[in-house]
Each structure stands twice: as structure tokens, then as C-alpha cells.
Coordinates of C-alpha atoms and ligand atoms in Angstrom, one line a residue:
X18 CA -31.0 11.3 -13.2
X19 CA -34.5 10.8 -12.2
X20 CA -34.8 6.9 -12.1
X21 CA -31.5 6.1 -11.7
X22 CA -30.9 4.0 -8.5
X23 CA -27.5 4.0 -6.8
X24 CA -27.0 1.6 -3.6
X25 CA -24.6 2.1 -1.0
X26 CA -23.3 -0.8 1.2
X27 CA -20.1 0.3 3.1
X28 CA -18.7 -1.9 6.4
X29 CA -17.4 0.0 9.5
X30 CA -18.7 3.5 8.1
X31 CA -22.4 5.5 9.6
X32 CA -24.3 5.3 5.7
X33 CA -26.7 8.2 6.9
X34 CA -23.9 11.0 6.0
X35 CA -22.8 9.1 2.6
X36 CA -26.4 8.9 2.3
X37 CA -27.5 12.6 2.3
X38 CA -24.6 13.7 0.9
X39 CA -25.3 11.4 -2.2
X40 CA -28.7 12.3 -2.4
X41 CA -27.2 16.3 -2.8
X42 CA -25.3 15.2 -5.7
X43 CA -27.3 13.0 -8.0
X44 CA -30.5 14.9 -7.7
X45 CA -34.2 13.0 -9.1
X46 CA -32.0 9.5 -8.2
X47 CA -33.3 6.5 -5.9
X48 CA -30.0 6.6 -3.5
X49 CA -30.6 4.1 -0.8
X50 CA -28.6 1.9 2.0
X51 CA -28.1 -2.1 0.3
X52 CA -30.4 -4.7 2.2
X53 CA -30.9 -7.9 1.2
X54 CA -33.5 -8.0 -1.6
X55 CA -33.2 -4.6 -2.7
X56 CA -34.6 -3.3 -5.9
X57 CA -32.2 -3.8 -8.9
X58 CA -29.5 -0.7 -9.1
X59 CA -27.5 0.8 -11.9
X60 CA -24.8 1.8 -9.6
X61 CA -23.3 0.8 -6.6
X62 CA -21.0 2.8 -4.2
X63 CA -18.6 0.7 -1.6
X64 CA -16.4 -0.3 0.4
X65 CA -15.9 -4.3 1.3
X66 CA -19.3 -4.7 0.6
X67 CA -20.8 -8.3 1.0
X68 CA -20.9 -10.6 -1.6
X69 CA -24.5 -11.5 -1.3
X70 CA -25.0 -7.8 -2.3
X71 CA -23.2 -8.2 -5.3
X72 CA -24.6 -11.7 -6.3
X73 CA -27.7 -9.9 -6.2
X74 CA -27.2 -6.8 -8.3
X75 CA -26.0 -8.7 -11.9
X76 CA -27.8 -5.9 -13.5
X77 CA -25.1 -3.4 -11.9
X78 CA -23.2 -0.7 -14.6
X79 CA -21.0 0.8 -12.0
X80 CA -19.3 -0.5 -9.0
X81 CA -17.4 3.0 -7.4
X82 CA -15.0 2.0 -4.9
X83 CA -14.1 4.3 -1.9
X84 CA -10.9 3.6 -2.2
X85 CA -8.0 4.0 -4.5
X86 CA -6.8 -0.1 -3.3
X87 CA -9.3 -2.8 -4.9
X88 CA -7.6 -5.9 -3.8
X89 CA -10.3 -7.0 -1.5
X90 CA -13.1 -6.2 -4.1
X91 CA -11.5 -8.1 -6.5
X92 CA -11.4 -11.2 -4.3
X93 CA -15.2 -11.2 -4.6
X94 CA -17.3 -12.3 -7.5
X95 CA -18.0 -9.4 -9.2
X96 CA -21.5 -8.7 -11.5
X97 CA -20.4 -9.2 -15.3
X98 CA -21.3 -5.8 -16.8
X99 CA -20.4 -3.7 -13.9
X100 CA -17.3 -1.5 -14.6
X101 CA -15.1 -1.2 -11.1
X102 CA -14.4 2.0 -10.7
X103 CA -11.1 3.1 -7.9
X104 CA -11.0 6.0 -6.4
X105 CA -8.9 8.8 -7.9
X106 CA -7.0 10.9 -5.6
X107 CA -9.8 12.6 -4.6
X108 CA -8.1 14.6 -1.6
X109 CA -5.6 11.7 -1.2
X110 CA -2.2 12.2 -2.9
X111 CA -1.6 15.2 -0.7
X112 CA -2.6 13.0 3.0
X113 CA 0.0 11.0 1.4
X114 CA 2.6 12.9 0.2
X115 CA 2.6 14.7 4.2
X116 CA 2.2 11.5 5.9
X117 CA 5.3 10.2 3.9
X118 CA 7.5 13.0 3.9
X119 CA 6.6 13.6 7.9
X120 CA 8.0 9.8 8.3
X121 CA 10.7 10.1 6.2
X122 CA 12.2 13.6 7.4
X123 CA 10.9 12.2 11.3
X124 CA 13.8 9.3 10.7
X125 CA 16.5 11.4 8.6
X126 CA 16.5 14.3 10.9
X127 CA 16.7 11.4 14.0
X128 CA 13.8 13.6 15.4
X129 CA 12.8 10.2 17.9
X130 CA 16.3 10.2 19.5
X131 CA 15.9 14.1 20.0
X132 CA 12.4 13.9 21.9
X133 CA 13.4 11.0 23.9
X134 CA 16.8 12.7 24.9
X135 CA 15.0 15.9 25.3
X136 CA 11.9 14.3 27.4
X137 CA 15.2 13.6 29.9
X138 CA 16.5 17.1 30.3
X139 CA 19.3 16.9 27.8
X140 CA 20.4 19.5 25.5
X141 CA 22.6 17.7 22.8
X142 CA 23.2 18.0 19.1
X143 CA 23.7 15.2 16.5
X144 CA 26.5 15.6 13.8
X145 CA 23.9 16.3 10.9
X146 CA 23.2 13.8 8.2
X147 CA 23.8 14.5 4.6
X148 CA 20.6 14.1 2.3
X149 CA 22.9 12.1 -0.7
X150 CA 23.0 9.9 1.6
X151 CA 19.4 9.1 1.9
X152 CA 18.5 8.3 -1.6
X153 CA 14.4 7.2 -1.2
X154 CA 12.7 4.8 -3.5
X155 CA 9.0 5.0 -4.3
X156 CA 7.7 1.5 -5.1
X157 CA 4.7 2.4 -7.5
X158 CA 4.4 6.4 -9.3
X159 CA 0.6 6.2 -10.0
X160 CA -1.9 8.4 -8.9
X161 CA -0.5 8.9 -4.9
X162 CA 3.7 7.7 -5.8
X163 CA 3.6 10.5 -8.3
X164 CA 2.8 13.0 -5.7
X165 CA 5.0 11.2 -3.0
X166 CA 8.1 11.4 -5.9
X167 CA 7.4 15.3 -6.0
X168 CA 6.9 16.0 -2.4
X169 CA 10.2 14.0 -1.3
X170 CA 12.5 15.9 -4.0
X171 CA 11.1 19.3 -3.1
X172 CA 13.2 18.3 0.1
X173 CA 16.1 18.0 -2.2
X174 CA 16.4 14.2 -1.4
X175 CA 17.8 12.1 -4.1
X176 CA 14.6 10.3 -5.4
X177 CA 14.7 6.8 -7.6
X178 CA 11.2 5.6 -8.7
X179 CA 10.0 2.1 -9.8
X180 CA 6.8 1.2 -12.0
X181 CA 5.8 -1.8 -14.0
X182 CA 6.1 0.8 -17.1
X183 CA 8.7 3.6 -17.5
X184 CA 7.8 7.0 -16.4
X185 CA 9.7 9.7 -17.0
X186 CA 9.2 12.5 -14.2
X187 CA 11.4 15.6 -13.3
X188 CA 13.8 14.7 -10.7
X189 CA 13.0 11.0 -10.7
X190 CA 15.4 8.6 -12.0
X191 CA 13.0 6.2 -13.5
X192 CA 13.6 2.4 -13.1
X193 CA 10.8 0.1 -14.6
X194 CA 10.2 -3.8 -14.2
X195 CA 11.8 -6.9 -12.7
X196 CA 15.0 -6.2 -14.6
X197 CA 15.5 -3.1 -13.0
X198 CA 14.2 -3.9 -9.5
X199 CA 17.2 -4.9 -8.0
X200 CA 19.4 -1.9 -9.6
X201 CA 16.1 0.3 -8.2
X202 CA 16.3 -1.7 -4.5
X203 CA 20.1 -1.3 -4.6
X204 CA 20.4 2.5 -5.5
X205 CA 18.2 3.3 -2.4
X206 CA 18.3 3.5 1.5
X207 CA 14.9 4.9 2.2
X208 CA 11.9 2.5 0.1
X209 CA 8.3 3.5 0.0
X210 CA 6.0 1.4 -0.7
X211 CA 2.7 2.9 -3.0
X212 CA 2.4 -0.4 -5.2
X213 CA -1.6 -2.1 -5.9
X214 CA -1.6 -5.1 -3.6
X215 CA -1.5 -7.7 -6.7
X216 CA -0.4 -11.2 -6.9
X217 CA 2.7 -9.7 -8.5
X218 CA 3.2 -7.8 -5.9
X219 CA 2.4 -9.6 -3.0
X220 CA 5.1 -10.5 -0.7
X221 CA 7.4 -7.9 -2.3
X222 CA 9.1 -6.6 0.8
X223 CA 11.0 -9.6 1.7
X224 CA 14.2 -10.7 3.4
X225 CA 15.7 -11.1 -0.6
X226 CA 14.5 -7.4 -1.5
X227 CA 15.1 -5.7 1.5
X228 CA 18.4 -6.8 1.8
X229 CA 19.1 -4.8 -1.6
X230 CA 18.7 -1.8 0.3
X231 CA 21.7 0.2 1.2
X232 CA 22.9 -0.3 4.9
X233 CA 20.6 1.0 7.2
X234 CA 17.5 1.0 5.1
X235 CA 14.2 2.3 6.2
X236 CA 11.2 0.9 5.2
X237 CA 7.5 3.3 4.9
X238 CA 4.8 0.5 4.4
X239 CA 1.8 2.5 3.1
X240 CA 0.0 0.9 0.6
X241 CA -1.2 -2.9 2.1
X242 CA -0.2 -5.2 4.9
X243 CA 0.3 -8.1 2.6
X244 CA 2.9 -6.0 0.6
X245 CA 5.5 -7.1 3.7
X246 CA 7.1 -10.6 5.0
X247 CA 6.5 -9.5 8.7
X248 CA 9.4 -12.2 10.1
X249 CA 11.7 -10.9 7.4
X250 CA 11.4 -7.3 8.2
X251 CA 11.9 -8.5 12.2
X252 CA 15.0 -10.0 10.7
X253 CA 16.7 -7.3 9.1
X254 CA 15.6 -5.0 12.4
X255 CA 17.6 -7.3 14.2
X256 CA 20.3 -8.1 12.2
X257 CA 21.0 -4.3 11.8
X258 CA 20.7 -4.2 8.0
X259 CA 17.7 -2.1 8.5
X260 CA 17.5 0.9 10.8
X261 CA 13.7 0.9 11.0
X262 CA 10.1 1.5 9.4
X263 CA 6.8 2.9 9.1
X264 CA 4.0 0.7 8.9
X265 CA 0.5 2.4 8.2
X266 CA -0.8 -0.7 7.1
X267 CA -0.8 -4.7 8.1
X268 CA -1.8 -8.0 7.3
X269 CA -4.6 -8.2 9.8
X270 CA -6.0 -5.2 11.0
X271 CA -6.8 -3.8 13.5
X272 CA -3.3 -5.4 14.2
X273 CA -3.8 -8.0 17.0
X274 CA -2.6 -7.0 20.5
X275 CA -0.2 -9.7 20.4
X276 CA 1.6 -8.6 17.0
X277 CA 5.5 -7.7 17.7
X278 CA 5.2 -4.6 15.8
X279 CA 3.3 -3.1 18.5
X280 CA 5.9 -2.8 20.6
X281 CA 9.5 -3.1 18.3
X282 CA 11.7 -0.1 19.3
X283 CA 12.4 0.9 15.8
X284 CA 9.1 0.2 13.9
X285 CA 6.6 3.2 14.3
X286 CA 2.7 1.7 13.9
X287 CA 0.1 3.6 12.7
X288 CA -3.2 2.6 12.0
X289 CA -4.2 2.7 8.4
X290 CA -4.5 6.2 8.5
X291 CA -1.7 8.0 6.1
X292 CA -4.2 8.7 3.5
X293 CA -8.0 8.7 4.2
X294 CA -11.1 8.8 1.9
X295 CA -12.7 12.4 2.9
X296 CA -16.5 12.1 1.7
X297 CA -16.9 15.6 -0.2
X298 CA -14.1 14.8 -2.7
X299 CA -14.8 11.0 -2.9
X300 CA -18.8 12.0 -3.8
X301 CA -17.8 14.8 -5.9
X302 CA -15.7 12.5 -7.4
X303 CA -18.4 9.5 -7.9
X304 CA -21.1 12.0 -8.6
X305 CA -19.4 13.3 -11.7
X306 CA -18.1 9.7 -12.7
X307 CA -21.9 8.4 -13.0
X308 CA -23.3 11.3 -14.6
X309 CA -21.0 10.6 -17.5
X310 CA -21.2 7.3 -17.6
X311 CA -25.0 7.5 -17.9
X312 CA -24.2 10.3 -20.8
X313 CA -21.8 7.6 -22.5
X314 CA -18.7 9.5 -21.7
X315 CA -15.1 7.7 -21.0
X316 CA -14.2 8.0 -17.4
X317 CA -10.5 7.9 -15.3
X318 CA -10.2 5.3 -12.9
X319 CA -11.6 2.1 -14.4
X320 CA -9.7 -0.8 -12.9
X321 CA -8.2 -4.0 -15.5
X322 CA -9.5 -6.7 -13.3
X323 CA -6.8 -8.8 -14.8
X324 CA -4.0 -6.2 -14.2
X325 CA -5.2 -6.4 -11.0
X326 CA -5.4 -2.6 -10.3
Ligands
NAP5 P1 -2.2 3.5 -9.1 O1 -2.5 4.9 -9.5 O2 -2.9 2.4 -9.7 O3 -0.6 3.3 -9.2 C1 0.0 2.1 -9.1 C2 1.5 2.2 -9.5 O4 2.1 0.9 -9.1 C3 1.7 2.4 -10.9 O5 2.8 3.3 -11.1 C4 2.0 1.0 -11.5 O6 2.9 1.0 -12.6 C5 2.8 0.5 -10.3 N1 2.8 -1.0 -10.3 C6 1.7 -1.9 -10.3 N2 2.1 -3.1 -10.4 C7 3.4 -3.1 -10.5 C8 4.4 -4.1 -10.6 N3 4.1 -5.4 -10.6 N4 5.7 -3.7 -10.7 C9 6.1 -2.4 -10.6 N5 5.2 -1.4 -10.5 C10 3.9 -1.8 -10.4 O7 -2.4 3.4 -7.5 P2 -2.5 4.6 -6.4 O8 -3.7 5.4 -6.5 O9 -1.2 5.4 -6.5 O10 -2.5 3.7 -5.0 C11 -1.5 2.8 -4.7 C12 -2.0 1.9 -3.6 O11 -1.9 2.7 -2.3 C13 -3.4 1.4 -3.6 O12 -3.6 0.3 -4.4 C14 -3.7 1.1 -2.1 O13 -3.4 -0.2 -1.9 C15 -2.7 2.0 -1.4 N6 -3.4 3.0 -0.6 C16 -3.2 3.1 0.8 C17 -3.8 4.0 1.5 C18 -3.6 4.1 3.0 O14 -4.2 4.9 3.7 N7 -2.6 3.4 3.5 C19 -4.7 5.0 0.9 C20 -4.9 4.9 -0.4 C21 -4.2 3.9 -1.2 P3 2.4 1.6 -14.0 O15 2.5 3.1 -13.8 O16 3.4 1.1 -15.0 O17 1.0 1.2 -14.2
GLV6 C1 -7.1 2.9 1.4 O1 -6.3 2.1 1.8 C2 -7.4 2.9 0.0 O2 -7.1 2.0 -0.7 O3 -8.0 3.9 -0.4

């Protein structure tokens, strides 16, 4: 590795840790913090970096994302040769999988009209739900839906699963493509959403598709903010079609004080939290990815710009 030079340019995160712990793994490389002017790299590790920082580093081979989402970078002019790299799991899929199943078996086991009732004194019991009837749909079975899909049916709940491609997993029933949607939307009550934010995509969760959902639908927002139509989801809250949702993640974030989802009975807000990037695995990770790259090897994880993810 010795004269390899990897920058790092990363908003809202302290570099010095990333730093060091970069410096550990690609030994005899020039790792260093992006400042305006900086030398010419061969790789580049980040997260929303600035575009000056990219209009300056044409020269770049590898642009490692520290995320698995890449719809912001790919807002951003990006240097010609540079291969954009998403992060693969890397300790995610599991974050996910708990966060997901905790918000899923939270609403289906009516655990939030227990505390309340409890937080009053009272000692009462609920006639118990049946888990047919909760049939959840994962919107996307990549790297994290795949590990959702799993997770949920090891709790024995009916699972449907929707791709742009068929997949064929164990105890899935596999819908693919916009001529299955609707069948997908209309064979589920509980809808995840693990999808790329893509202009395909975009908008998905809207008054039209959530009102496929079987009565009393609950949504789990967890891949982007943009995914959702926030009036149409108020809508359906209101009009009783839906029972609720989980939002981890929002259109502006933080999510401005004044946002009704603060404060909407039935919508639990969290913020962007459900599956973090933990720096061991995500340097590991990048670590391993550039050392083959520079040995010529075929890596996992290399985004089709026009696909979109
Ligand atoms: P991934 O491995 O790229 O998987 C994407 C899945 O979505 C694939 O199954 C893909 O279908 C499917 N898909 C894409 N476009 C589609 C379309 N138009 N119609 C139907 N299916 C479509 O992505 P991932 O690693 O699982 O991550 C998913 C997203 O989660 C990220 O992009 C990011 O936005 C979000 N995320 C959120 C957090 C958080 O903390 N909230 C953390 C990490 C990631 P094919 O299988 O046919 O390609
Ligand atoms: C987080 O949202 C990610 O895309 O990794």
C-alpha cells in the first residue's frame, strides 16, 4: 500500500477515529482528512461529502460510501473513473432485522396500549391476535430485506416479498415488478419498506399504494424519507385505513419541530437510527475492498449509477 493515498471527507462525523482506525488498516498508505486543495487520491471514503471535493479528485479509482443508501451521492457529479462503492451489510442487516421485528411485534402484540394502560394501574388482557392475520410485506430483499424476510418469518408471520427481479427465498412468497405490486400491496397488512431511494421508487408509499394494504395496515418506513407522501400517510391515519407506522426516516431530517409526525398518536418517530454504520465493520469492510481493487480483483457492492443503487 505504501503510496497509496485514501481521503476521508465525512459531514456530521469526528474524522480523527475514522482516521486512526484507517491508518490501522491500510498500513504504508497516505490516509488523510479532504481539505480544499488536497493532493490527488486513489480512493476516497465518505459520507455526503462536498462536491468541490469531488470536482477536485477526477483522478479518484474508488469512492467507498459509508452507507448502504447512495441516493444523495448520486445527486452529485461524480469523478469519471471512480467506481462507487455501497456499503455491504457490514454489521447492518442484523440492526435492521431487530429494529424491524421490535416495531413490528411492538404493534401486533398491541404492546403501546398495554404500557399506557399499565402506566394507569390497570391489569387487563387483550383477546390475542392471530399472526395469519398479519401477513408483512418487505418492499426490497437486497442485502438488509433479505435478513428482514428471515427474521420476520422465524416469528412464524406470514411473509410476502417484492423486488424489481424474482427471488426465490424459503418462506417468502416472492412477488417481482410493477405487475405484481399491487397483488404484493394487496396480500399484506404490515409493509416494510427496505427499497434504494431511486426515481422509480420515489414517492412509492402513497395514498394509491397504501390503500392496497389490507384494513388496518401498518407501515415501517426504514429505508428514506422521500420513499413516503407524508399528507397521504396523515390521510389514511385518519381515515382509519391504516392503524399506524414506523418512521426511522424522513424527508428533512432532523425532522423540523413543526412536522405533525412528531406528535401523531399512532406514528412512532425515530430518528434515523434502525440500522447504523459501526466503524470496525464498515473499515474492515473498505480496507479489504481497496486492497483488491489495487490487486485487480472483482469486488461486491459496486453501485449501477444508472440503476440507481
Ligand atoms: P440493496 O441490497 O441494493 O437491495 C435493494 C432491493 O430493492 C433489491 O431487492 C432490489 O431488487 C429492490 N429494488 C430496487 N429497485 C426496485 C424497484 N424499482 N422495484 C422493486 N424492487 C426494487 O439495498 P440494501 O442494502 O438492502 O438497502 C436498502 C436501503 O435501505 C438503502 O438503499 C438505504 O436507503 C436504506 N437504509 C436505511 C438505513 C437506516 O438506518 N434507516 C440503513 C441502511 C440502509 P433486485 O433484488 O431485483 O435488485
Ligand atoms: C443509512 O441510511 C444508510 O444508507 O446506510
Amino acid at each position: 500500500m505504501a503510496g497509496m493515498r485514501v481521503l476521508f471527507s465525512a459531514s456530521n462525523t469526528k474524522a480523527q477515529p475514522w482516521l486512526d482506525a484507517l491508518r490501522q488498516a491500510l498500513p504504508g498508505a497516505d490516509v488523510q482528512e479532504w481539505q480544499p486543495g488536497a493532493v490527488q487520491a486513489d480512493h476516497a471514503v465518505v459520507w455526503s461529502p462536498p462536491q468541490q471535493m469531488l470536482d477536485e479528485q477526477p483522478a479518484l479509482k474508488g469512492l467507498f460510501n459509508m452507507g448502504a443508501g447512495v441516493d444523495a451521492l448520486l445527486k452529485l457529479r461524480l469523478p469519471p473513473q471512480a467506481r462507487l462503492v455501497r456499503l455491504d451489510d457490514a454489521g447492518m442487516s442484523v440492526q435492521m432485522a431487530e429494529f424491524v421485528c421490535h416495531a413490528l411485534i411492538r404493534h401486533f402484540r398491541e404492546l403501546d396500549v398495554y404500557d399506557a394502560e399499565v402506566r394507569e394501574g390497570k391489569w387487563s388482557f387483550r383477546r390475542p391476535r392471530l399472526r395469519a392475520d398479519y401477513p408483512v410485506g418487505i418492499m426490497g430483499l437486497g442485502v438488509l430485506g433479505e435478513r428482514v424476510a428471515r427474521a420476520v418469518a422465524q416469528f412464524d408471520f406470514p411473509v410476502n416479498g417484492w423486488s424489481r427481479s424474482p427471488r426465490a427465498l424459503d418462506g417468502v412468497r416472492g412477488f417481482a415488478g410493477e405487475p405484481e405490486f399491487d397483488a404484493f400491496l394487496a396480500a399484506s397488512r404490515v409493509l416494510v419498506c427496505l427499497l434504494p431511494l431511486t426515481p422509480q421508487t420515489e414517492g412509492i408509499l402513497n395514498r394509491r399504494t397504501l390503500s392496497r394494504l389490507l384494513p388496518g395496515g401498518y407501515l415501517i418506513n426504514v429505508a428514506r424519507g422521500a420513499h413516503l407522501v407524508d399528507e397521504d400517510l396523515l390521510a389514511l391515519l385518519d381515515d382509519g385505513h391504516l392503524a399506524g407506522a414506523t418512521l426511522d426516516v424522513f424527508r428533512t431530517e432532523p425532522l423540523p419541530a413543526e412536522h405533525p409526525f412528531w406528535r401523531h398518536p399512532r406514528i412512532t418517530v425515530t430518528p434515523h437510527t434502525s440500522a447504523r454504520t459501526l466503524r470496525e465493520e464498515t473499515i474492515a469492510q473498505i480496507a479489504g475492498k481497496i486492497h483488491a481493487l489495487e490487486r485487480g480483483e472483482p469486488i461486491a457492492g459496486v453501485v449501477d449509477p444508472v440503476r440507481g443503487y
